[in-house]
Coordinates of C-alpha atoms in Angstrom, one line a residue:
M27 CA 35.1 -51.7 7.1
S28 CA 33.7 -55.0 6.1
E29 CA 34.8 -56.2 2.5
L30 CA 32.1 -55.7 -0.2
N31 CA 30.5 -59.0 -1.3
C32 CA 30.0 -58.7 -4.9
T33 CA 29.9 -62.7 -5.5
A34 CA 26.7 -63.3 -3.6
P35 CA 24.2 -65.3 -5.4
V36 CA 21.9 -63.1 -7.7
D37 CA 18.7 -63.7 -5.7
K38 CA 20.7 -62.2 -2.5
L39 CA 21.8 -59.1 -4.2
P40 CA 19.8 -56.0 -3.8
K41 CA 17.5 -55.1 -6.7
Q42 CA 18.9 -52.5 -9.0
E43 CA 16.9 -49.4 -9.3
S44 CA 16.4 -47.4 -12.4
P45 CA 18.1 -43.9 -12.3
T46 CA 14.8 -42.2 -12.9
P47 CA 11.4 -42.7 -11.2
N48 CA 9.9 -45.9 -12.4
N49 CA 6.5 -46.9 -11.6
N50 CA 7.3 -50.6 -12.2
A51 CA 10.0 -50.7 -9.5
M52 CA 9.9 -53.4 -7.1
P53 CA 8.8 -52.7 -3.6
L54 CA 11.6 -51.8 -1.0
P55 CA 12.7 -54.5 1.1
L56 CA 10.2 -55.3 3.9
I57 CA 10.8 -53.1 7.1
T58 CA 10.4 -55.1 10.3
Q59 CA 8.8 -53.6 13.2
S60 CA 11.3 -52.9 15.9
D61 CA 10.7 -54.1 19.4
S62 CA 11.0 -50.6 20.9
R63 CA 8.1 -49.2 19.0
D64 CA 4.8 -49.2 20.8
K65 CA 2.0 -51.3 19.4
W66 CA -1.8 -51.1 19.9
S67 CA -2.8 -53.5 22.7
K68 CA -6.0 -54.4 20.9
K69 CA -7.2 -53.8 17.3
M70 CA -10.3 -52.0 18.7
D71 CA -8.0 -49.4 20.3
F72 CA -6.7 -48.5 16.8
L73 CA -10.2 -48.5 15.2
L74 CA -11.7 -46.4 18.1
S75 CA -8.8 -44.0 17.8
V76 CA -9.3 -43.5 14.0
I77 CA -12.9 -43.2 14.4
G78 CA -12.6 -40.8 17.3
F79 CA -10.1 -38.7 15.2
A80 CA -12.3 -38.6 12.1
V81 CA -15.7 -38.1 13.9
D82 CA -15.4 -34.6 15.4
L83 CA -17.3 -31.4 16.1
G84 CA -17.5 -30.7 12.4
N85 CA -19.7 -33.9 11.9
V86 CA -22.2 -32.3 14.2
W87 CA -22.0 -28.7 13.3
R88 CA -20.9 -28.6 9.5
F89 CA -22.4 -31.4 7.8
P90 CA -26.1 -30.7 8.7
Y91 CA -25.8 -27.1 7.8
I92 CA -23.9 -28.0 4.4
C93 CA -26.5 -30.5 3.7
Y94 CA -29.6 -28.4 3.9
Q95 CA -28.0 -25.3 2.4
N96 CA -27.0 -27.4 -0.7
G97 CA -30.0 -29.2 -1.7
G98 CA -31.0 -31.4 1.3
G99 CA -31.4 -35.0 0.3
A100 CA -30.1 -34.1 -3.1
F101 CA -26.7 -33.2 -1.5
L102 CA -26.2 -36.9 -0.5
I103 CA -25.5 -37.7 -4.3
P104 CA -22.4 -35.4 -4.8
Y105 CA -21.4 -36.2 -1.0
T106 CA -21.4 -40.0 -1.9
I107 CA -19.6 -39.6 -5.2
M108 CA -16.9 -37.4 -3.6
A109 CA -16.6 -40.0 -0.8
I110 CA -16.1 -42.9 -3.1
F111 CA -13.8 -41.3 -5.7
G112 CA -11.7 -38.9 -3.4
G113 CA -12.1 -39.1 0.3
V114 CA -11.9 -42.8 1.0
P115 CA -9.0 -43.7 -1.4
L116 CA -7.0 -41.0 0.1
F117 CA -8.0 -42.4 3.6
Y118 CA -6.9 -45.9 2.6
M119 CA -3.6 -44.8 1.0
E120 CA -2.7 -42.8 4.3
L121 CA -3.5 -45.9 6.5
A122 CA -1.4 -48.2 4.1
L123 CA 1.5 -45.9 3.9
G124 CA 1.8 -45.6 7.8
Q125 CA 1.4 -49.2 8.4
F126 CA 4.0 -50.4 5.7
H127 CA 6.8 -47.7 6.6
R128 CA 6.1 -47.4 10.4
M129 CA 7.1 -43.8 10.5
G130 CA 5.5 -40.4 11.3
A131 CA 4.8 -37.7 8.9
I132 CA 8.4 -36.4 8.7
P133 CA 10.8 -39.3 8.4
I134 CA 8.4 -41.4 6.2
W135 CA 9.3 -39.3 3.2
K136 CA 12.9 -40.5 3.0
R137 CA 11.3 -44.0 2.2
I138 CA 8.8 -42.5 -0.4
C139 CA 10.3 -39.5 -2.0
P140 CA 12.9 -37.6 -0.2
I141 CA 12.6 -34.3 -1.8
F142 CA 9.1 -33.9 -0.5
K143 CA 10.2 -34.2 3.1
G144 CA 8.9 -30.6 3.6
I145 CA 5.4 -32.0 3.5
G146 CA 6.1 -33.7 6.9
Y147 CA 7.1 -30.3 8.5
A148 CA 4.2 -28.5 6.9
I149 CA 1.8 -31.0 8.4
C150 CA 3.2 -30.6 11.9
I151 CA 3.0 -26.7 11.7
I152 CA -0.6 -27.0 10.4
A153 CA -1.5 -29.4 13.4
L154 CA -0.2 -26.8 15.7
Y155 CA -2.4 -24.1 14.2
V156 CA -5.3 -26.4 14.7
S157 CA -4.3 -27.1 18.2
F158 CA -4.3 -23.3 19.0
Y159 CA -7.9 -22.8 18.2
Y160 CA -9.5 -26.2 18.4
N161 CA -8.9 -26.8 22.0
T162 CA -10.4 -23.4 22.9
I163 CA -13.6 -24.5 21.3
I164 CA -13.5 -27.6 23.7
A165 CA -12.9 -25.1 26.7
W166 CA -16.1 -23.3 25.6
A167 CA -18.0 -26.6 25.7
L168 CA -16.4 -27.3 29.3
F169 CA -17.5 -23.9 30.6
Y170 CA -21.0 -24.8 29.4
F171 CA -20.8 -28.3 30.9
Y172 CA -20.0 -26.7 34.4
S173 CA -22.6 -24.1 34.0
S174 CA -25.3 -26.8 33.4
F175 CA -25.1 -28.1 36.9
T176 CA -28.0 -26.1 38.1
D177 CA -31.9 -26.5 38.4
T178 CA -32.3 -23.7 36.0
L179 CA -29.9 -23.3 33.0
P180 CA -28.3 -19.8 33.0
W181 CA -29.4 -19.2 29.3
T182 CA -33.1 -20.0 30.0
N183 CA -34.4 -16.5 30.8
C184 CA -33.2 -12.7 30.3
D185 CA -33.0 -12.1 34.1
N186 CA -29.1 -12.2 34.4
P187 CA -26.6 -9.6 34.9
W188 CA -25.1 -10.0 31.5
N189 CA -28.5 -9.6 29.7
T190 CA -29.4 -6.5 27.7
P191 CA -32.8 -5.0 26.8
N192 CA -32.6 -6.7 23.4
C193 CA -32.9 -10.1 25.2
T194 CA -36.2 -11.8 24.2
N195 CA -37.5 -14.9 25.5
Y196 CA -40.4 -16.4 23.3
F197 CA -40.6 -19.8 24.9
G198 CA -43.8 -20.6 26.7
K199 CA -45.0 -16.9 25.8
S200 CA -47.4 -15.4 23.4
N201 CA -47.7 -12.3 21.5
I202 CA -43.8 -11.8 21.7
T203 CA -42.4 -9.7 18.9
W204 CA -39.2 -10.9 17.4
N205 CA -37.1 -8.3 15.3
N206 CA -33.7 -7.9 13.8
Y207 CA -32.3 -6.5 17.1
S208 CA -33.8 -9.3 19.3
K209 CA -31.3 -11.7 21.1
S210 CA -32.2 -14.9 22.7
P211 CA -31.0 -15.7 26.2
A212 CA -28.8 -18.4 24.8
E213 CA -27.0 -16.0 22.3
E214 CA -26.3 -13.4 25.0
F215 CA -25.1 -16.1 27.4
Y216 CA -22.7 -17.1 24.5
T217 CA -21.5 -13.9 23.3
R218 CA -21.5 -11.9 26.7
K219 CA -21.0 -14.4 29.6
V220 CA -18.7 -17.0 27.8
L221 CA -16.9 -15.2 25.1
G222 CA -17.3 -11.7 26.7
I223 CA -17.0 -10.4 23.0
H224 CA -18.9 -7.2 23.7
E225 CA -15.7 -6.0 25.5
A226 CA -13.4 -6.4 22.6
D227 CA -13.0 -3.9 19.5
G228 CA -12.7 -6.5 16.9
L229 CA -9.0 -7.7 16.2
D230 CA -7.6 -4.2 16.6
D231 CA -8.3 -4.5 20.4
V232 CA -9.1 -8.1 21.7
G233 CA -9.0 -7.1 25.2
G234 CA -7.6 -8.9 28.1
L235 CA -7.7 -12.9 28.9
R236 CA -10.9 -14.4 30.3
W237 CA -9.6 -16.4 33.2
Q238 CA -12.6 -18.8 33.2
L239 CA -11.8 -20.0 29.8
L240 CA -8.1 -20.0 30.8
L241 CA -8.9 -22.5 33.6
C242 CA -11.1 -24.5 31.4
L243 CA -8.3 -24.8 28.7
F244 CA -5.9 -25.9 31.4
I245 CA -8.1 -28.6 32.5
I246 CA -8.5 -29.7 28.7
F247 CA -4.7 -29.8 28.2
T248 CA -4.2 -31.6 31.5
I249 CA -6.5 -34.2 30.3
V250 CA -4.8 -34.3 26.9
Y251 CA -1.3 -34.6 28.6
F252 CA -2.0 -37.7 30.6
S253 CA -3.8 -39.3 27.7
L254 CA -0.9 -39.0 25.5
W255 CA 2.3 -39.1 27.7
K256 CA 2.8 -42.9 27.6
G257 CA 1.9 -43.3 24.0
V258 CA -0.8 -45.4 22.5
K259 CA -1.0 -47.6 25.6
T260 CA -2.8 -45.0 27.4
S261 CA -4.6 -43.1 24.6
G262 CA -5.9 -46.5 23.3
K263 CA -7.6 -46.9 26.5
V264 CA -9.1 -43.5 26.7
V265 CA -10.7 -43.7 23.4
W266 CA -12.9 -46.5 24.7
V267 CA -14.8 -43.7 26.7
T268 CA -14.3 -40.7 24.3
A269 CA -15.0 -42.5 21.0
T270 CA -18.1 -44.4 22.2
L271 CA -19.8 -42.0 24.6
P272 CA -20.9 -39.6 21.8
Y273 CA -22.9 -42.2 20.1
V274 CA -24.9 -43.1 23.1
V275 CA -25.6 -39.4 23.7
L276 CA -26.5 -39.0 19.9
F277 CA -29.1 -41.8 20.2
I278 CA -30.4 -40.4 23.5
L279 CA -30.8 -36.7 21.9
L280 CA -32.3 -38.3 18.7
I281 CA -35.0 -40.2 20.7
R282 CA -35.7 -37.0 22.6
G283 CA -35.8 -34.8 19.5
A284 CA -37.9 -37.0 17.6
T285 CA -40.8 -36.7 20.3
L286 CA -40.7 -32.8 20.3
P287 CA -43.5 -30.9 18.6
G288 CA -42.5 -29.9 15.1
A289 CA -39.7 -32.4 14.9
W290 CA -41.1 -33.7 11.5
R291 CA -40.8 -30.1 10.0
G292 CA -37.1 -30.2 10.7
I293 CA -36.6 -33.6 9.3
L294 CA -38.5 -32.6 6.1
F295 CA -36.4 -29.4 5.6
Y296 CA -33.2 -31.5 6.2
L297 CA -34.0 -34.3 3.6
R298 CA -36.3 -32.7 1.2
P299 CA -34.2 -32.9 -2.1
K300 CA -33.9 -29.7 -4.3
W301 CA -32.8 -31.4 -7.5
E302 CA -31.9 -28.2 -9.3
K303 CA -29.0 -27.6 -6.9
L304 CA -27.0 -30.5 -8.6
T305 CA -26.2 -28.2 -11.4
D306 CA -24.6 -25.6 -9.1
T307 CA -20.7 -26.0 -8.9
A308 CA -20.6 -24.7 -5.4
V309 CA -22.6 -27.7 -4.2
W310 CA -19.9 -30.1 -5.6
V311 CA -17.1 -28.1 -4.1
D312 CA -18.9 -28.2 -0.7
A313 CA -19.4 -31.9 -0.8
A314 CA -15.8 -32.4 -1.8
A315 CA -14.6 -30.0 1.0
Q316 CA -16.8 -31.6 3.6
I317 CA -15.8 -35.3 2.9
F318 CA -12.1 -34.3 2.8
F319 CA -12.2 -32.5 6.3
S320 CA -14.4 -35.0 7.7
L321 CA -12.2 -38.0 7.0
G322 CA -9.0 -36.1 7.7
P323 CA -6.3 -37.3 5.4
G324 CA -3.2 -35.0 5.2
F325 CA -3.2 -34.2 9.0
G326 CA -0.6 -36.8 9.6
V327 CA -3.0 -38.7 12.0
L328 CA -3.7 -41.8 10.0
L329 CA 0.1 -42.2 9.1
A330 CA 0.8 -41.9 12.9
L331 CA -1.9 -44.1 14.1
S332 CA -1.6 -46.9 11.6
S333 CA 2.3 -46.9 12.1
Y334 CA 1.7 -48.8 15.4
N335 CA -0.2 -51.7 13.7
P336 CA 1.0 -55.1 13.0
F337 CA 2.5 -55.4 9.7
H338 CA 0.0 -57.7 8.2
N339 CA -3.2 -55.9 9.7
N340 CA -6.0 -55.5 7.2
C341 CA -5.7 -51.9 6.8
Y342 CA -8.2 -52.0 3.6
R343 CA -11.0 -53.2 5.7
D344 CA -10.1 -50.8 8.5
A345 CA -10.3 -48.0 5.9
L346 CA -13.8 -49.0 4.7
I347 CA -15.3 -49.6 8.2
T348 CA -14.0 -46.3 9.7
S349 CA -14.8 -44.1 6.6
T350 CA -18.3 -45.6 6.6
V351 CA -19.0 -45.1 10.2
N352 CA -17.8 -41.4 9.8
C353 CA -20.2 -40.7 7.0
L354 CA -23.1 -42.4 8.7
T355 CA -22.4 -40.2 12.0
S356 CA -22.5 -37.2 10.0
F357 CA -25.9 -38.2 8.5
L358 CA -27.4 -39.2 12.0
S359 CA -26.2 -35.8 13.5
G360 CA -28.4 -34.2 10.9
F361 CA -31.5 -35.8 12.3
V362 CA -30.4 -34.9 15.8
I363 CA -29.9 -31.2 14.9
F364 CA -32.9 -30.6 12.6
T365 CA -35.3 -32.5 15.1
V366 CA -34.6 -29.8 17.4
L367 CA -34.7 -27.2 14.6
G368 CA -38.1 -28.0 13.7
Y369 CA -39.1 -27.7 17.4
M370 CA -37.8 -24.2 17.6
A371 CA -39.6 -23.2 14.5
E372 CA -42.9 -24.7 15.9
M373 CA -42.2 -22.6 19.1
R374 CA -41.3 -19.4 17.3
G375 CA -44.2 -19.9 14.8
V376 CA -41.7 -19.1 11.9
E377 CA -40.2 -21.5 9.3
V378 CA -37.2 -23.8 9.9
E379 CA -35.0 -21.9 7.5
D380 CA -35.4 -18.9 9.7
V381 CA -34.0 -20.7 12.7
A382 CA -31.3 -22.7 10.7
K383 CA -29.3 -19.7 9.9
D384 CA -26.6 -20.3 12.4
K385 CA -23.7 -22.4 11.3
G386 CA -20.4 -23.3 12.8
P387 CA -20.1 -23.1 16.6
S388 CA -23.1 -20.9 16.9
L389 CA -25.2 -24.0 16.0
L390 CA -23.7 -25.9 19.0
F391 CA -23.4 -23.0 21.6
I392 CA -26.7 -21.0 20.7
T393 CA -29.3 -22.8 18.8
Y394 CA -29.1 -26.3 20.3
P395 CA -28.7 -25.0 24.0
E396 CA -31.6 -22.6 23.5
A397 CA -33.7 -25.6 22.4
I398 CA -32.4 -27.8 25.4
A399 CA -33.2 -25.1 28.0
N400 CA -36.9 -25.3 27.2
M401 CA -37.2 -29.2 27.3
V402 CA -38.4 -31.1 30.1
G403 CA -35.3 -32.4 32.0
S404 CA -33.3 -29.5 30.5
T405 CA -30.3 -29.9 33.1
F406 CA -29.9 -33.6 32.1
F407 CA -30.0 -33.1 28.3
A408 CA -27.5 -29.9 28.7
I409 CA -25.0 -32.1 30.8
I410 CA -24.8 -34.9 28.2
F411 CA -24.8 -32.8 25.3
F412 CA -21.8 -30.8 26.3
M413 CA -20.2 -33.9 27.7
M414 CA -20.5 -35.4 24.1
M415 CA -19.0 -32.2 22.6
I416 CA -16.0 -32.4 24.9
T417 CA -15.4 -36.0 24.1
L418 CA -15.8 -35.4 20.3
G419 CA -13.1 -32.6 20.5
L420 CA -10.8 -34.6 22.8
D421 CA -10.5 -37.6 20.4
S422 CA -9.6 -35.3 17.5
T423 CA -7.0 -33.4 19.8
F424 CA -5.5 -36.7 20.6
G425 CA -5.0 -37.6 17.0
G426 CA -3.7 -34.1 15.9
L427 CA -1.0 -34.0 18.6
E428 CA -0.2 -37.6 18.2
A429 CA 0.6 -36.9 14.8
I430 CA 3.2 -34.3 15.6
I431 CA 4.7 -36.5 18.6
T432 CA 5.2 -39.4 16.2
A433 CA 6.6 -37.4 13.4
V434 CA 9.1 -35.6 15.6
M435 CA 10.1 -38.7 17.8
D436 CA 10.5 -40.8 14.7
E437 CA 12.6 -38.0 13.1
Y438 CA 15.0 -37.7 16.2
P439 CA 14.7 -41.1 17.9
H440 CA 18.2 -40.7 19.3
I441 CA 17.2 -37.8 21.3
L442 CA 13.5 -38.3 22.0
S443 CA 13.1 -42.1 22.2
K444 CA 13.5 -42.2 25.9
R445 CA 12.0 -38.8 26.8
R446 CA 8.5 -39.1 25.5
E447 CA 6.9 -37.7 28.7
L448 CA 9.0 -34.6 28.6
F449 CA 8.5 -34.1 24.8
V450 CA 4.8 -34.4 25.2
L451 CA 4.8 -31.9 28.1
G452 CA 6.9 -29.4 26.2
L453 CA 4.5 -29.7 23.1
V454 CA 1.3 -29.3 25.4
I455 CA 2.9 -26.1 27.0
V456 CA 3.4 -24.7 23.3
C457 CA 0.0 -25.4 22.3
F458 CA -1.3 -23.8 25.5
T459 CA 0.8 -20.8 24.9
G460 CA -0.2 -20.7 21.3
S461 CA -3.8 -20.7 22.4
L462 CA -3.8 -17.6 24.8
S463 CA -4.9 -15.1 22.0
T464 CA -8.0 -17.2 21.5
L465 CA -8.9 -16.8 25.4
T466 CA -9.2 -13.1 25.2
H467 CA -12.4 -11.0 25.0
G468 CA -12.1 -11.1 21.2
G469 CA -10.7 -14.6 21.1
A470 CA -13.6 -15.8 18.9
Y471 CA -12.3 -13.5 16.1
V472 CA -9.0 -15.2 16.5
V473 CA -10.5 -18.6 16.4
K474 CA -12.3 -18.0 13.1
L475 CA -9.2 -16.5 11.6
L476 CA -7.1 -19.5 12.4
E477 CA -9.9 -21.8 11.3
Q478 CA -10.2 -20.2 7.9
F479 CA -6.3 -19.7 7.1
G480 CA -4.4 -22.1 9.4
A481 CA -6.0 -25.4 8.2
G482 CA -8.0 -24.4 5.1
C483 CA -6.3 -24.4 1.7
P484 CA -2.7 -25.2 3.1
I485 CA -3.7 -28.7 4.2
I486 CA -5.7 -29.5 1.0
A487 CA -2.4 -28.4 -1.1
V488 CA -0.3 -30.5 1.3
V489 CA -2.5 -33.7 0.6
F490 CA -2.4 -32.9 -3.1
L491 CA 1.3 -33.0 -3.2
E492 CA 1.3 -36.1 -1.0
A493 CA -0.9 -37.8 -3.5
I494 CA 1.2 -36.9 -6.4
A495 CA 4.4 -37.8 -4.6
V496 CA 3.1 -41.4 -3.8
S497 CA 1.4 -42.1 -6.9
W498 CA 3.7 -40.6 -9.5
F499 CA 7.2 -40.4 -7.9
Y500 CA 7.4 -43.4 -5.4
G501 CA 5.3 -45.2 -8.3
I502 CA 1.7 -46.7 -8.0
Q503 CA 3.1 -50.1 -8.9
R504 CA 5.6 -50.1 -6.1
F505 CA 2.9 -48.8 -3.6
S506 CA 0.5 -51.5 -4.9
N507 CA 3.3 -54.2 -4.1
D508 CA 3.8 -52.7 -0.8
V509 CA 0.0 -53.2 0.0
K510 CA 0.3 -56.8 -1.4
S511 CA 3.2 -57.5 0.9
M512 CA 1.0 -56.6 3.9
L513 CA -2.6 -57.9 2.9
G514 CA -1.7 -60.8 0.4
F515 CA -3.5 -59.0 -2.4
A516 CA -2.9 -56.0 -4.4
P517 CA -5.2 -53.1 -4.6
G518 CA -7.8 -53.3 -7.5
I519 CA -7.8 -51.2 -10.7
F520 CA -10.3 -48.9 -9.1
W521 CA -8.1 -47.9 -6.4
R522 CA -5.0 -47.3 -8.6
I523 CA -7.0 -45.2 -11.1
C524 CA -8.2 -43.1 -8.0
W525 CA -4.8 -42.5 -6.6
V526 CA -3.1 -41.7 -9.8
A527 CA -5.6 -39.4 -11.4
I528 CA -9.2 -39.1 -9.8
S529 CA -7.9 -38.2 -6.1
P530 CA -5.3 -35.5 -7.2
A531 CA -8.1 -34.0 -9.6
F532 CA -10.6 -34.1 -6.6
L533 CA -8.0 -32.0 -4.5
A534 CA -7.1 -29.7 -7.3
F535 CA -10.8 -29.2 -7.8
I536 CA -11.2 -28.0 -4.2
I537 CA -8.0 -25.8 -4.1
V538 CA -8.8 -23.9 -7.4
S539 CA -12.6 -23.2 -6.4
S540 CA -11.4 -22.1 -2.9
L541 CA -9.1 -19.6 -4.3
M542 CA -11.6 -18.4 -6.9
D543 CA -14.3 -17.8 -4.3
Q544 CA -13.1 -15.9 -1.2
P545 CA -16.1 -14.5 0.6
P546 CA -15.4 -11.7 3.1
L547 CA -14.8 -13.1 6.7
T548 CA -17.4 -12.2 9.2
L549 CA -18.4 -13.2 12.6
F550 CA -21.7 -12.2 14.2
D551 CA -22.1 -8.4 13.1
Y552 CA -18.2 -7.9 12.9
R553 CA -16.5 -7.7 9.3
Y554 CA -12.9 -8.5 9.4
P555 CA -10.7 -5.6 8.2
E556 CA -8.8 -6.0 4.9
W557 CA -5.3 -6.4 6.9
T558 CA -6.5 -9.5 8.5
T559 CA -6.8 -11.3 5.2
S560 CA -3.0 -10.5 4.6
V561 CA -2.4 -12.0 7.9
G562 CA -4.3 -14.9 7.0
F563 CA -2.3 -15.8 4.0
L564 CA 0.9 -15.3 5.8
I565 CA -0.5 -17.8 8.4
G566 CA -1.2 -20.3 5.5
A567 CA 2.1 -19.7 3.8
S568 CA 4.1 -20.2 7.0
S569 CA 3.3 -23.8 6.9
F570 CA 3.2 -24.6 3.1
I571 CA 6.5 -22.8 2.5
W572 CA 8.4 -25.5 4.2
I573 CA 7.9 -27.8 1.1
P574 CA 9.6 -25.6 -1.5
V575 CA 12.4 -24.6 1.2
Y576 CA 13.3 -28.2 1.9
M577 CA 13.3 -29.2 -1.9
V578 CA 15.8 -26.5 -2.4
Y579 CA 17.8 -27.4 0.6
K580 CA 17.7 -31.2 -0.4
L581 CA 18.9 -30.2 -4.1
V582 CA 21.7 -27.8 -2.8
W583 CA 23.3 -30.4 -0.3
T584 CA 23.1 -33.4 -2.6
P585 CA 26.4 -33.9 -4.4
G586 CA 26.7 -34.5 -8.1
S587 CA 25.3 -32.9 -11.3
L588 CA 21.8 -31.3 -11.4
K589 CA 20.4 -34.4 -13.1
E590 CA 22.2 -36.7 -10.6
R591 CA 20.8 -34.7 -7.6
L592 CA 17.3 -35.0 -9.0
A593 CA 17.6 -38.6 -9.5
V594 CA 18.9 -39.2 -5.9
C595 CA 16.2 -36.7 -4.4
V596 CA 13.2 -38.4 -5.9
R597 CA 14.2 -42.1 -5.1
P598 CA 13.7 -43.6 -1.8
E599 CA 16.9 -43.7 0.3
K600 CA 16.9 -47.4 0.5
A601 CA 16.8 -47.5 -3.2
V602 CA 19.7 -45.2 -3.6
R603 CA 21.8 -47.2 -1.2
D604 CA 20.9 -50.5 -3.2
Q605 CA 21.9 -48.8 -6.4
Q606 CA 25.1 -47.5 -5.1
L607 CA 25.9 -51.0 -3.9
D608 CA 25.2 -52.5 -7.3
S609 CA 27.4 -49.7 -8.8
M610 CA 30.4 -50.5 -6.5
C611 CA 30.1 -54.3 -7.3
M612 CA 30.2 -53.5 -11.0
A613 CA 33.3 -51.3 -10.5
S614 CA 35.2 -53.8 -8.5
E615 CA 34.8 -56.5 -11.2
P616 CA 38.1 -57.4 -13.2

């Protein structure tokens, strides 16, 4: 063992840390990026990967619906406020953390606040739950994409084997009576041909697997595997297609939608401000939740992607650019959707609000395809629309699984560093197997349950604890010094206040509001039984529980008195080692 050097010059000795958390602590010694760690080939690879992750299917289906439901143009006020004071600061914080520490969501906590390491495990489990249902939605889009290669789209009329007497086609016809039992050809294609949901008896009996969807999901995961197996070198190239193609398609669909009769009705309905809505607390809750889930802090993706950046990369500028692109994409998607809804209202002879009731996947798989089927060039527009949906979904899947891959491989580098291809294959097989229940006739019910409970409150609670751990335990001064060492300038007072107080309050506001307002879970005409709520809470708890479990484990296995254990568990491990070195030096003095 080498002799302890206690006579080194003062400026060469490690900084002594206070035994308790101290916001004025000096930054940890700089961590140099190892040669073995992957790096982005180009800066644009990183930017497109972040944009591709943040801009997903939710930007197309969730934002337009929430916007018109919560006051139209007036909703943009709370949305912008929540973005500036809540979403963007958290987005910036995660990019900076990942870039400085160059680690995934699990091992990074030993350099921030070791007792919170359970956050990393919780993030990985949540990402798994998301992969179980999110890729099934992409598989539905692939089924539609394949079905679009025909002269007449299969959801154009009611003359198909899966149609029922309730099927009503009103396009191009007059004197058509539309009642509460009427179903459009697009709705019956989605529910009966794609999902086969009529053969299930709710969650009590979801029926057997649908082989068509099984094959589609297999194709999706095959694409995912070969995009991720070599790391950011391959995924960074794939996103040049998957992240840019949606914008080309969105502009094509916007131009086409704007030329449709009645499009102006949809735009007016989308943007007409209802100022009285601003006094409704629910509107602010929806704005906070929308910007949070849209930007995606807390999923471990931003930590993983930024960990492959050069140390002095300007992550501040990256955060502003990518978050702005994300918000503008949501706004643009609203025009794409509502020009078509105005067209449908014109064709039905009803108000826009009567055709704008669908939300979630139904908006993308029923409402929009129905309008496309009755356009000139319907086959072309259907093909590019579902191609856009597939690429939007794939980008987010790349990010979600990369978060797990980076976190686990950084935690166990001695085992996995040379076995990335095998580990990614194993992960993809686990995700595929976990998705099987969503491929049954009642799979849509499972998708809704996982979406509601697997990644709802748990991920918000995780990010809340993450913000507390970084700002209060690691210390806002130390974190600011870390950012300064990378960028050459420290974050301004606005960012510090947001990280310390406003962003945690923003997250606590969403959590409390979500727990106080738990509407009954429904899908189509099916009302979920009470036992499914209990199952849902167990799903949510199964991820979050790892945070307190690891806290107890860390405290039990750390030697010393309770006070000493707490002091060690809340300090970064490097700081603990430095303090131990100082103590040994002091003890060895004559």
